[in-house]
Short mmCIF file of C-alpha atoms and ligand atoms in Angstrom, two decimals:
data_model
loop_
_atom_site.label_atom_id
_atom_site.label_comp_id
_atom_site.label_asym_id
_atom_site.label_seq_id
_atom_site.Cartn_x
_atom_site.Cartn_y
_atom_site.Cartn_z
CA UNK V 916 69.83 70.13 104.75
CA UNK V 917 73.23 68.57 105.28
CA UNK V 918 76.48 69.94 103.87
CA UNK V 919 79.52 67.81 103.08
CA UNK V 920 82.00 70.39 104.24
CA UNK V 921 82.49 73.90 105.59
CA UNK V 922 84.74 76.49 103.96
CA UNK V 923 86.03 78.98 106.47
CA UNK V 924 87.24 82.00 104.50
CA UNK V 925 88.76 85.01 106.26
CA UNK V 926 90.86 88.10 105.74
CA UNK V 927 92.56 88.96 109.01
CA UNK V 928 95.75 91.07 109.12
CA UNK V 929 95.80 91.32 112.93
CA UNK V 930 94.12 87.99 113.72
CA UNK V 931 90.87 89.08 115.36
CA UNK V 932 88.60 88.04 112.45
CA UNK V 933 90.40 84.70 112.29
CA UNK V 934 89.81 84.10 116.02
CA UNK V 935 86.09 84.86 115.60
CA UNK V 936 85.44 82.62 112.62
CA UNK V 937 87.42 79.81 114.25
CA UNK V 938 85.13 80.16 117.29
CA UNK V 939 82.09 79.88 115.01
CA UNK V 940 83.59 76.75 113.40
CA UNK V 941 84.12 75.16 116.86
CA UNK V 942 80.39 75.67 117.62
CA UNK V 943 79.41 74.27 114.19
CA UNK V 944 81.44 71.17 114.98
CA UNK V 945 81.48 69.79 111.45
CA UNK V 946 83.85 66.93 110.54
CA UNK V 947 85.22 68.64 107.46
CA UNK V 948 86.36 72.29 107.73
CA UNK V 949 88.60 73.82 105.11
CA UNK V 950 90.48 76.97 106.27
CA UNK V 951 90.79 79.51 103.49
CA UNK V 952 93.03 82.34 104.71
CA UNK V 953 92.87 85.08 102.11
CA UNK V 954 95.00 87.55 104.10
CA UNK V 955 98.16 87.17 102.00
CA UNK V 956 98.18 88.41 98.39
CA UNK V 957 99.05 85.01 96.93
CA UNK V 958 95.94 83.44 98.49
CA UNK V 959 93.74 85.93 96.61
CA UNK V 960 95.02 84.87 93.21
CA UNK V 961 92.85 81.74 93.11
CA UNK V 962 89.07 82.28 92.67
CA UNK V 963 86.76 80.23 94.96
CA UNK V 964 84.21 77.84 93.57
CA UNK V 965 81.57 76.33 95.81
CA UNK V 966 78.39 74.31 95.50
CA UNK V 967 75.23 73.72 97.55
CA UNK V 968 76.94 70.76 99.29
CA UNK V 969 79.21 73.20 101.14
CA UNK V 970 78.63 75.86 103.78
CA UNK V 971 80.66 78.99 103.13
CA UNK V 972 81.59 81.23 106.08
CA UNK V 973 83.24 84.52 105.13
CA UNK V 974 84.77 86.80 107.79
CA UNK V 975 86.21 90.24 107.09
CA UNK V 976 87.19 93.18 109.22
CA UNK V 977 85.24 96.45 108.86
CA UNK V 978 87.28 99.21 107.18
CA UNK V 979 85.65 102.65 107.14
CA UNK V 980 82.27 101.10 107.86
CA UNK V 981 82.57 98.90 104.76
CA UNK V 982 83.99 95.64 103.44
CA UNK V 983 87.72 96.35 102.81
CA UNK V 984 87.91 97.55 99.21
CA UNK V 985 90.97 95.46 98.42
CA UNK V 986 88.81 92.30 98.81
CA UNK V 987 86.20 93.39 96.25
CA UNK V 988 87.89 91.66 93.33
CA UNK V 989 88.34 88.31 95.10
CA UNK V 990 84.90 88.34 96.73
CA UNK V 991 83.08 89.26 93.49
CA UNK V 992 84.89 86.45 91.66
CA UNK V 993 83.43 83.74 93.97
CA UNK V 994 81.51 81.25 91.88
CA UNK V 995 78.73 79.68 93.96
CA UNK V 996 75.62 77.68 93.21
CA UNK V 997 72.97 77.97 95.93
CA UNK V 998 75.77 77.75 98.50
CA UNK V 999 74.47 78.46 102.00
CA UNK V 1000 76.61 81.29 103.37
CA UNK V 1001 77.36 82.97 106.71
CA UNK V 1002 78.45 86.61 106.66
CA UNK V 1003 80.67 87.79 109.52
CA UNK V 1004 82.16 91.25 110.01
CA UNK V 1005 84.57 92.19 112.84
CA UNK V 1006 84.90 95.85 113.85
CA UNK V 1007 87.00 97.83 116.30
CA UNK V 1008 84.26 98.94 118.71
CA UNK V 1009 83.42 102.04 116.66
CA UNK V 1010 80.74 101.16 114.04
CA UNK V 1011 80.08 98.55 111.37
CA UNK V 1012 77.79 100.76 109.39
CA UNK V 1013 76.99 99.01 106.04
CA UNK V 1014 79.72 96.36 106.09
CA UNK V 1015 77.45 93.44 106.93
CA UNK V 1016 74.74 94.29 104.32
CA UNK V 1017 77.51 94.90 101.74
CA UNK V 1018 79.08 91.48 102.44
CA UNK V 1019 75.64 89.86 102.24
CA UNK V 1020 74.91 91.59 98.91
CA UNK V 1021 78.28 90.54 97.43
CA UNK V 1022 77.83 86.92 98.43
CA UNK V 1023 74.21 86.88 97.15
CA UNK V 1024 75.43 88.31 93.86
CA UNK V 1025 77.94 85.44 93.54
CA UNK V 1026 75.18 82.82 93.85
CA UNK V 1027 75.29 82.22 97.62
CA UNK V 1028 72.25 81.97 99.84
CA UNK V 1029 73.03 83.84 103.08
CA UNK V 1030 71.52 81.98 106.03
CA UNK V 1031 73.10 83.89 108.94
CA UNK V 1032 75.11 87.04 109.65
CA UNK V 1033 76.94 88.39 112.68
CA UNK V 1034 79.02 91.32 113.84
CA UNK V 1035 81.83 90.89 116.37
CA UNK V 1036 84.30 93.25 118.07
CA UNK V 1037 88.04 92.91 117.65
CA UNK V 1038 90.86 94.96 119.02
CA UNK V 1039 91.08 98.05 116.83
CA UNK V 1040 93.95 97.92 114.32
CA UNK V 1041 94.99 101.37 115.53
CA UNK V 1042 94.87 100.34 119.19
CA UNK V 1043 98.21 100.71 121.05
CA UNK V 1044 99.32 100.00 124.64
CA UNK V 1045 99.07 103.75 125.37
CA UNK V 1046 95.72 104.31 123.62
CA UNK V 1047 93.90 100.93 123.60
CA UNK V 1048 90.55 100.49 121.91
CA UNK V 1049 88.78 97.14 122.37
CA UNK V 1050 92.13 95.78 123.61
CA UNK V 1051 92.30 91.99 123.77
CA UNK V 1052 89.06 91.39 121.96
CA UNK V 1053 87.65 89.00 120.93
CA UNK V 1054 87.84 87.90 124.57
CA UNK V 1055 86.52 84.73 126.22
CA UNK V 1056 82.91 86.04 126.27
CA UNK V 1057 83.08 86.98 122.58
CA UNK V 1058 84.43 83.50 121.66
CA UNK V 1059 81.78 81.85 123.77
CA UNK V 1060 79.21 83.90 121.82
CA UNK V 1061 80.83 82.81 118.51
CA UNK V 1062 80.59 79.12 119.51
CA UNK V 1063 76.90 79.52 120.41
CA UNK V 1064 76.34 81.24 117.07
CA UNK V 1065 78.01 78.28 115.35
CA UNK V 1066 75.60 75.89 117.10
CA UNK V 1067 72.63 78.05 116.03
CA UNK V 1068 73.84 77.94 112.38
CA UNK V 1069 73.98 74.12 112.57
CA UNK V 1070 70.43 73.99 113.92
CA UNK V 1071 69.12 76.37 111.26
CA UNK V 1072 70.82 74.43 108.50
CA UNK V 1073 69.35 71.16 109.83
CA UNK V 1074 65.84 72.69 109.72
CA UNK V 1075 66.06 73.87 106.09
CA UNK V 1076 64.86 71.24 103.53
CA UNK V 1077 67.03 72.52 100.64
CA UNK V 1078 69.06 75.60 99.61
CA UNK V 1079 66.31 76.97 97.33
CA UNK V 1080 64.04 77.24 100.38
CA UNK V 1081 66.35 79.63 102.20
CA UNK V 1082 64.46 82.89 102.87
CA UNK V 1083 66.11 86.29 102.40
CA UNK V 1084 68.21 87.16 105.41
CA UNK V 1085 67.60 90.59 106.95
CA UNK V 1086 70.66 92.42 108.30
CA UNK V 1087 71.13 96.07 109.35
CA UNK V 1088 72.58 98.62 106.97
CA UNK V 1089 71.67 101.05 104.19
CA UNK V 1090 71.81 100.97 100.43
CA UNK V 1091 73.46 102.81 98.78
CA UNK V 1092 76.20 102.08 101.23
CA UNK V 1093 77.38 105.10 103.21
CA UNK V 1094 80.87 106.45 103.32
CA UNK V 1095 83.90 105.99 101.20
CA UNK V 1096 85.89 102.75 101.40
CA UNK V 1097 89.07 104.42 99.99
CA UNK V 1098 91.88 104.39 102.54
CA UNK V 1099 94.49 106.97 103.45
CA UNK V 1100 97.82 107.12 101.63
CA UNK V 1101 100.06 107.89 104.56
CA UNK V 1102 103.61 107.39 105.64
CA UNK V 1103 102.92 106.51 109.26
CA UNK V 1104 105.33 103.74 110.35
CA UNK V 1105 108.53 104.52 112.23
CA UNK V 1106 111.15 101.75 112.44
CA UNK V 1107 113.66 101.85 115.31
CA UNK V 1108 117.25 100.55 115.54
CA UNK V 1109 115.86 97.44 117.24
CA UNK V 1110 114.93 96.06 113.78
CA UNK V 1111 116.98 93.02 112.87
CA UNK V 1112 115.70 92.78 109.28
CA UNK V 1113 114.11 89.41 110.05
CA UNK V 1114 111.53 89.89 107.29
CA UNK V 1115 108.51 88.86 109.39
CA UNK V 1116 106.70 92.15 108.72
CA UNK V 1117 107.18 91.89 104.94
CA UNK V 1118 106.08 88.23 105.02
CA UNK V 1119 102.83 89.05 106.82
CA UNK V 1120 101.87 92.22 104.97
CA UNK V 1121 98.53 91.57 103.28
CA UNK V 1122 99.39 93.75 100.25
CA UNK V 1123 103.13 93.13 99.96
CA UNK V 1124 103.90 96.79 100.72
CA UNK V 1125 107.15 96.19 102.70
CA UNK V 1126 110.46 95.59 100.99
CA UNK V 1127 111.62 92.16 102.27
CA UNK V 1128 115.26 93.28 102.17
CA UNK V 1129 114.73 96.65 103.89
CA UNK V 1130 111.84 96.84 106.37
CA UNK V 1131 111.87 100.64 106.55
CA UNK V 1132 110.86 100.82 102.88
CA UNK V 1133 107.03 100.79 102.72
CA UNK V 1134 104.96 101.51 99.58
CA UNK V 1135 102.48 103.97 101.04
CA UNK V 1136 100.28 103.79 97.93
CA UNK V 1137 99.50 100.11 98.56
CA UNK V 1138 99.67 100.07 102.38
CA UNK V 1139 96.18 99.65 103.83
CA UNK V 1140 97.22 100.88 107.34
CA UNK V 1141 96.15 97.51 108.80
CA UNK V 1142 98.93 97.75 111.46
CA UNK V 1143 99.77 94.03 111.20
CA UNK V 1144 103.45 94.79 110.78
CA UNK V 1145 103.43 96.92 113.92
CA UNK V 1146 101.62 94.35 116.02
CA UNK V 1147 103.64 91.34 114.71
CA UNK V 1148 107.19 92.69 114.97
CA UNK V 1149 109.00 90.45 117.47
CA UNK V 1150 111.45 93.30 118.26
CA UNK V 1151 108.66 95.90 118.81
CA UNK V 1152 110.63 98.01 116.38
CA UNK V 1153 107.63 99.42 114.50
CA UNK V 1154 105.50 102.25 115.93
CA UNK V 1155 103.17 104.93 114.63
CA UNK V 1156 104.78 108.24 113.69
CA UNK V 1157 102.97 111.37 114.80
CA UNK V 1158 100.29 112.02 112.20
CA UNK V 1159 96.76 111.08 111.16
CA UNK V 1160 96.87 107.39 112.14
CA UNK V 1161 98.27 108.15 115.61
CA UNK V 1162 95.70 110.93 116.01
CA UNK V 1163 92.98 108.45 115.04
CA UNK V 1164 94.27 106.03 117.65
CA UNK V 1165 93.95 108.66 120.37
CA UNK V 1166 90.50 109.74 119.12
CA UNK V 1167 89.18 106.16 119.05
CA UNK V 1168 90.52 105.49 122.53
CA UNK V 1169 88.73 108.63 123.81
CA UNK V 1170 85.44 108.27 121.97
CA UNK V 1171 84.84 104.51 121.66
CA UNK V 1172 85.85 103.10 125.05
CA UNK V 1173 82.30 101.90 125.90
CA UNK V 1174 82.12 98.19 125.29
CA UNK V 1175 79.96 97.05 122.36
CA UNK V 1176 78.63 93.49 122.11
CA UNK V 1177 78.35 90.95 119.27
CA UNK V 1178 75.07 90.71 117.36
CA UNK V 1179 73.70 87.93 115.21
CA UNK V 1180 71.02 87.64 112.54
CA UNK V 1181 69.42 84.33 111.63
C1 LIG R 428 91.81 101.16 107.59
C2 LIG R 428 90.97 100.65 108.71
C3 LIG R 428 89.67 101.14 108.84
C4 LIG R 428 88.91 100.68 109.93
N1 LIG R 428 87.61 101.15 110.04
C5 LIG R 428 86.89 100.77 111.11
C6 LIG R 428 85.53 101.23 111.25
O1 LIG R 428 85.01 101.91 110.40
N2 LIG R 428 84.87 100.91 112.36
C7 LIG R 428 85.41 100.12 113.37
O2 LIG R 428 84.78 99.92 114.38
N3 LIG R 428 86.66 99.59 113.21
C8 LIG R 428 87.40 99.90 112.09
N4 LIG R 428 88.66 99.37 111.93
C9 LIG R 428 89.16 98.40 112.95
C10 LIG R 428 89.05 96.94 112.45
O3 LIG R 428 87.78 96.69 111.88
C11 LIG R 428 89.20 96.00 113.65
O4 LIG R 428 90.33 96.30 114.38
C12 LIG R 428 89.23 94.54 113.25
O5 LIG R 428 89.15 93.79 114.48
C13 LIG R 428 90.55 94.15 112.53
O6 LIG R 428 90.45 92.81 112.07
P1 LIG R 428 91.72 91.83 111.93
O7 LIG R 428 92.29 91.65 113.32
O8 LIG R 428 91.10 90.58 111.44
O9 LIG R 428 92.73 92.51 111.00
C14 LIG R 428 89.44 99.79 110.88
C15 LIG R 428 90.76 99.33 110.71
C16 LIG R 428 91.52 99.76 109.64
C17 LIG R 428 92.91 99.24 109.47
S1 LIG R 429 109.38 92.39 111.87
FE1 LIG R 429 110.39 93.98 113.06
S2 LIG R 429 112.50 93.26 113.32
FE2 LIG R 429 111.63 92.02 111.66
S3 LIG R 429 112.15 93.15 109.78
FE3 LIG R 429 110.17 93.89 110.41
S4 LIG R 429 110.58 95.72 111.63
FE4 LIG R 429 112.48 94.58 111.50
S1 LIG R 430 102.88 98.01 105.59
FE1 LIG R 430 100.80 98.76 105.75
S2 LIG R 430 99.56 97.15 104.82
FE2 LIG R 430 101.54 96.25 105.22
S3 LIG R 430 101.32 95.28 107.24
FE3 LIG R 430 102.13 97.35 107.61
S4 LIG R 430 100.34 98.66 107.94
FE4 LIG R 430 99.65 96.70 106.99
#
């Protein structure tokens, strides 16, 4: 089957998921690709409607082995009709547990027909210069893999006569999903005197947890500990305070230094 366009939807506070899905899109090499960045809160106000003339690619990071809970509302509100879909999860070299099967189930429930799935590795949100985990990933090899995966999706799509002939896609994971997708409520960000109140951190926060007038003021009940504000500060003014997130950064660096590789399911 042929699709008229590709919708590239992604949530990506620190940019690794975005880099991966863009790599997949390069491999797909379709003339019409619509980027749908749902990282910022405003972008998640509009529900997505798709049809079988479109290919939907959704990329999300793995949070606690699951699809980030804050995306549930937007993802479940997708209205699709036999839309072929590609499920992509990006994790920080620890585990992806049930995130891929959860994403596949959500998209199926919205009327999509998953045709492919993949897991990629991105620099861990809690990675720092002192305690790096999967630092710099996705790297050139990962992006090369993503482009090949994109080409494989194109070939699979071309070989399918119509969306109602898409067979059920098997991906790893358990139901009921393991673990708890609730995140910590923690005051973990220190802001130094280097801060110039430029507002970049507040602008990029995916849940609007930072006061745009006063960057030290963070609503810890909405913060999802994504670390985007720390990684994006041009002044390097934001760091992790001693506490559970910093401890997790050290633990991840110690326990998950062995390189994991991307996997795909077609
Ligand atoms: C709250 C939270 C939970 C996370 N849980 C996991 C996890 O269970 N396994 C894992 O390998 N990485 C985990 N990560 C790391 C992210 O999945 C990883 O860094 C991803 O590349 C971030 O995507 P982004 O750059 O698109 O924001 C977690 C990150 C955060 C912020
Ligand atoms: S991005 Fe950095 S310098 Fe700018 S307001 Fe935030 S903490 Fe301050
Ligand atoms: S305040 Fe929290 S949610 Fe917002 S960017 Fe910083 S770490 Fe992420």
